[in-house]
Coordinates of C-alpha atoms and ligand atoms in Angstrom, one line a residue:
M1 CA -91.9 -42.6 119.8
A2 CA -88.4 -43.4 121.2
Y3 CA -87.6 -46.9 122.0
E4 CA -86.9 -48.1 125.6
L5 CA -84.0 -50.1 126.5
Y6 CA -83.9 -51.9 129.5
Y7 CA -80.2 -53.3 130.8
W8 CA -78.4 -52.8 133.7
P9 CA -76.9 -49.6 134.2
E10 CA -73.4 -50.0 134.9
I11 CA -72.1 -52.6 132.3
Q12 CA -71.8 -53.4 128.8
G13 CA -73.1 -56.7 129.1
R14 CA -75.7 -58.4 126.8
G15 CA -77.0 -55.0 126.5
E16 CA -74.2 -53.5 124.3
F17 CA -75.3 -55.7 121.6
V18 CA -78.5 -53.9 121.4
R19 CA -77.2 -50.6 122.2
L20 CA -74.6 -50.9 118.9
A21 CA -77.5 -51.5 116.7
L22 CA -79.3 -48.7 118.1
E23 CA -76.7 -46.4 117.6
E24 CA -75.4 -47.5 114.2
A25 CA -79.4 -47.0 113.1
Q26 CA -79.4 -43.5 114.9
A27 CA -82.6 -44.5 116.5
D28 CA -83.9 -42.6 119.2
Y29 CA -83.8 -44.3 122.4
V30 CA -83.8 -44.0 126.2
D31 CA -81.4 -46.2 128.2
V32 CA -84.2 -46.5 131.2
A33 CA -82.2 -48.2 133.8
R34 CA -79.7 -45.5 133.4
G35 CA -82.0 -42.9 134.3
R36 CA -83.8 -42.1 138.0
G37 CA -86.0 -44.9 139.1
G38 CA -85.2 -46.9 135.7
E39 CA -83.8 -49.9 137.7
R40 CA -87.1 -50.1 139.7
K41 CA -89.2 -49.7 136.4
M42 CA -87.1 -52.5 134.8
M43 CA -87.8 -54.9 137.9
K44 CA -91.6 -54.3 137.5
L45 CA -91.8 -55.3 134.0
M46 CA -90.3 -58.7 135.0
E47 CA -92.9 -59.4 137.5
A48 CA -95.1 -62.3 136.8
R49 CA -98.1 -59.8 137.1
G50 CA -96.8 -57.5 134.8
P51 CA -97.0 -57.3 131.1
E52 CA -98.6 -59.8 128.8
H53 CA -95.2 -61.2 127.5
P54 CA -92.8 -60.6 130.7
P55 CA -89.1 -60.9 129.8
F56 CA -87.1 -63.5 132.0
A57 CA -84.2 -61.4 132.1
P58 CA -82.6 -58.2 130.7
P59 CA -81.8 -57.0 127.9
F60 CA -85.4 -56.1 126.7
L61 CA -86.6 -53.5 124.5
K62 CA -90.1 -51.8 124.4
A63 CA -90.9 -50.4 121.2
A64 CA -94.5 -48.9 121.7
K65 CA -96.8 -51.7 122.4
L66 CA -94.1 -54.4 122.1
L67 CA -92.2 -55.9 125.0
I68 CA -89.3 -57.7 123.5
A69 CA -86.7 -59.7 125.2
Q70 CA -83.7 -62.3 124.4
T71 CA -80.7 -60.2 122.9
A72 CA -81.0 -62.4 119.4
N73 CA -84.5 -61.8 119.3
I74 CA -84.2 -58.0 119.8
L75 CA -81.7 -57.8 117.0
L76 CA -84.0 -59.7 114.8
Y77 CA -86.7 -56.9 115.1
V78 CA -84.4 -53.8 115.2
G79 CA -82.6 -54.9 112.2
A80 CA -85.4 -55.6 109.8
R81 CA -86.9 -52.3 111.2
H82 CA -83.6 -50.4 110.8
R83 CA -82.1 -51.9 107.4
L84 CA -79.4 -53.7 109.3
A85 CA -80.4 -57.2 108.3
P86 CA -80.7 -58.9 104.9
A87 CA -83.5 -58.6 102.7
T88 CA -84.2 -62.3 101.9
E89 CA -85.9 -65.4 104.2
A90 CA -82.6 -67.3 103.7
G91 CA -80.7 -64.0 104.6
W92 CA -82.4 -63.3 107.9
L93 CA -82.3 -66.6 109.1
W94 CA -78.5 -66.8 108.7
A95 CA -78.3 -63.5 110.3
H96 CA -80.4 -64.9 113.1
Q97 CA -78.1 -68.1 113.2
L98 CA -74.8 -66.2 113.3
Q99 CA -76.5 -63.7 116.3
L100 CA -77.4 -67.0 118.0
T101 CA -74.0 -68.5 117.7
I102 CA -72.6 -65.1 119.2
A103 CA -74.7 -65.6 122.3
D104 CA -73.5 -69.3 122.9
L105 CA -69.9 -67.6 122.5
V106 CA -71.1 -65.1 125.1
Q107 CA -72.6 -67.4 127.3
E108 CA -69.1 -69.3 127.2
V109 CA -67.4 -66.3 128.1
H110 CA -69.5 -65.1 131.1
D111 CA -68.5 -69.2 132.1
T112 CA -65.1 -68.7 132.5
H113 CA -65.3 -66.5 135.2
H114 CA -68.8 -67.9 136.7
P115 CA -68.3 -71.7 136.0
V116 CA -69.9 -73.0 138.9
A117 CA -72.9 -70.7 139.6
S118 CA -74.0 -67.0 138.4
S119 CA -75.0 -66.4 142.1
L120 CA -71.7 -67.3 143.8
Y121 CA -68.8 -64.9 143.7
Y122 CA -66.0 -65.2 141.3
E123 CA -63.8 -65.7 144.4
D124 CA -65.9 -68.9 145.3
Q125 CA -64.9 -70.4 142.1
R126 CA -61.8 -69.3 141.4
D127 CA -60.1 -72.8 140.8
E128 CA -62.9 -73.7 138.4
A129 CA -62.6 -70.7 136.7
R130 CA -59.1 -71.2 135.8
R131 CA -60.0 -74.7 134.3
R132 CA -62.5 -73.4 132.2
A133 CA -60.7 -70.4 131.0
E134 CA -58.2 -72.5 130.0
D135 CA -60.3 -74.6 128.0
F136 CA -61.9 -71.7 126.5
R137 CA -58.6 -69.9 125.5
S138 CA -57.2 -73.2 123.9
N139 CA -60.3 -74.7 122.4
R140 CA -63.3 -72.9 122.1
M141 CA -62.1 -69.3 121.5
P142 CA -60.2 -70.4 118.0
K143 CA -63.0 -72.6 117.3
F144 CA -65.9 -69.9 117.4
L145 CA -63.4 -67.0 116.1
G146 CA -62.3 -69.3 113.2
Y147 CA -65.9 -70.4 112.1
F148 CA -66.7 -66.3 111.7
E149 CA -63.7 -66.0 110.2
R150 CA -64.6 -68.8 107.5
A151 CA -68.0 -67.1 107.1
L152 CA -66.3 -63.8 106.4
A153 CA -64.2 -65.7 103.9
R154 CA -67.0 -67.1 102.1
N155 CA -69.1 -64.0 101.7
A156 CA -66.1 -62.1 100.4
K157 CA -65.7 -64.6 97.7
E158 CA -69.7 -64.8 97.5
A159 CA -69.9 -60.8 96.9
A160 CA -66.9 -60.6 94.7
H161 CA -64.7 -59.2 97.3
R162 CA -67.2 -56.3 97.6
G163 CA -68.4 -58.5 101.0
A164 CA -65.1 -57.9 102.2
G165 CA -65.1 -57.2 106.3
R166 CA -69.1 -57.9 106.0
L167 CA -70.5 -61.2 107.4
I168 CA -73.4 -60.9 105.0
G169 CA -73.7 -59.4 101.3
T170 CA -72.2 -56.3 101.2
R171 CA -74.0 -53.9 103.5
L172 CA -73.5 -53.7 107.3
T173 CA -75.8 -56.1 109.4
Y174 CA -76.3 -56.8 113.0
P175 CA -74.1 -59.7 113.2
D176 CA -71.2 -57.5 112.3
L177 CA -72.0 -55.2 115.1
S178 CA -72.1 -57.9 117.5
L179 CA -68.9 -59.7 116.1
F180 CA -67.1 -56.0 116.6
Q181 CA -68.3 -56.4 120.2
V182 CA -67.0 -59.6 120.7
V183 CA -63.7 -58.6 119.3
E184 CA -63.6 -55.6 121.6
G185 CA -64.7 -57.7 124.6
L186 CA -62.0 -60.6 123.9
R187 CA -59.2 -58.1 123.6
Y188 CA -60.3 -56.6 127.0
A189 CA -60.5 -60.0 129.2
F190 CA -58.0 -62.2 127.1
P191 CA -55.5 -59.8 125.6
M192 CA -52.6 -62.4 125.9
A193 CA -54.5 -65.0 124.3
M194 CA -56.2 -63.0 121.7
A195 CA -52.4 -61.8 120.3
G196 CA -51.5 -65.1 119.7
L197 CA -54.9 -65.7 117.9
E198 CA -55.2 -62.5 116.0
R199 CA -53.0 -63.5 112.8
D200 CA -55.4 -66.7 112.3
I201 CA -58.3 -64.3 111.8
P202 CA -57.3 -61.3 109.5
R203 CA -61.1 -61.2 108.2
V204 CA -62.7 -61.0 111.5
L205 CA -60.1 -57.8 112.6
E206 CA -60.7 -56.2 109.3
L207 CA -64.6 -56.3 110.0
H208 CA -63.5 -55.1 113.3
E209 CA -61.7 -52.0 111.8
R210 CA -64.8 -51.2 109.2
V211 CA -67.2 -51.2 112.1
Q212 CA -65.0 -49.2 114.4
A213 CA -64.8 -46.8 111.5
S214 CA -68.6 -46.1 110.9
P215 CA -69.6 -42.7 111.8
P216 CA -72.1 -43.7 114.3
I217 CA -70.1 -45.9 115.9
V218 CA -67.2 -43.8 116.3
A219 CA -69.6 -41.0 118.1
Y220 CA -70.9 -43.7 120.4
L221 CA -67.8 -45.2 121.5
K222 CA -66.2 -41.5 122.0
S223 CA -69.7 -40.5 124.1
K224 CA -70.9 -41.1 127.7
R225 CA -73.2 -43.4 126.6
R226 CA -70.5 -46.2 125.8
I227 CA -69.9 -47.5 129.4
P228 CA -66.2 -48.9 129.6
F229 CA -65.5 -52.6 130.2
N230 CA -65.4 -53.6 133.8
E231 CA -65.2 -56.5 136.2
M232 CA -68.9 -56.4 137.0
G233 CA -69.9 -57.1 133.2
I234 CA -69.6 -60.2 130.8
F235 CA -66.0 -59.4 129.3
R236 CA -64.0 -59.4 132.6
R237 CA -60.2 -58.7 132.9
Y238 CA -58.8 -61.2 135.6
P239 CA -55.2 -61.6 134.4
E240 CA -55.0 -64.8 136.3
L241 CA -57.6 -66.3 133.5
D242 CA -55.5 -65.4 130.6
E243 CA -52.3 -66.4 129.1
R244 CA -50.9 -66.9 125.8
N245 CA -51.9 -70.2 124.0
Ligands
GSH301 N1 -80.4 -65.5 126.7 C1 -80.4 -64.1 127.1 C2 -79.7 -63.9 128.5 C3 -80.1 -62.7 129.1 C4 -79.3 -62.7 130.4 O1 -78.6 -63.7 131.2 N2 -79.4 -61.6 131.1 C5 -78.5 -61.4 132.2 C6 -77.5 -60.0 132.3 S1 -76.6 -60.1 131.0 C7 -79.2 -61.1 133.5 O2 -79.8 -60.2 134.1 N3 -79.8 -62.4 133.9 C8 -80.4 -62.7 135.0 C9 -80.9 -64.1 135.3 O3 -80.6 -64.8 134.5 O4 -81.4 -64.4 136.4 C10 -80.4 -63.2 126.1 O5 -79.4 -63.5 125.5 O6 -80.6 -62.0 126.5

């Protein structure tokens, strides 16, 4: 039975981390809200009188009788079922830890354009956004990416270089796909800041290249299923929020 992915139909957003894992796994799935009446169906599943385990917010995934929300939680499930996760307990906890750290980073990216409230327009919080983005570019972005760079260096050493361009072991796992998406998104939203940072994160960029070359990902990125970045999603290009550090 095909998985049903529920996510906002016009953006990559957090749903993209799930789409990338399903695509790499070549899993059979329907992006429900992109179809006729799909968004209504998605809203219904979030109602209090809806399913036994109602999601608070998209993305969520329906897998037969299971309804799973929270991006990292969905990936925990998809990763285990489609060989996109490590095999040991220590390994899957580490994968989940990396994914939760990516979730923190994603939230901070969101807050660069919506630092006061998600319910307000960007135009109503422009000054705060400028301050928040400045700190994100100067402090948080290098700190997060530096952390992943070190994790990659360590794994390359431990896996006797066969782990180069992989966060865990020698095979591709779901946090690799998510880190690829982070690089894509940061290059879109903060091209100048990223240009200044890229020389410090060669291993993160190597991972990006390796994921981008994976045949199912190559096919996905060329397809209409990949929604282009835009200014409704999480990674938004507002030139006034970007600057080379
Ligand atoms: N921690 C959740 C966050 C989910 C989330 O914030 N979803 C957004 C779209 S990316 C949403 O629709 N939020 C509605 C809300 O928070 O009211 C996850 O990682 O999946």
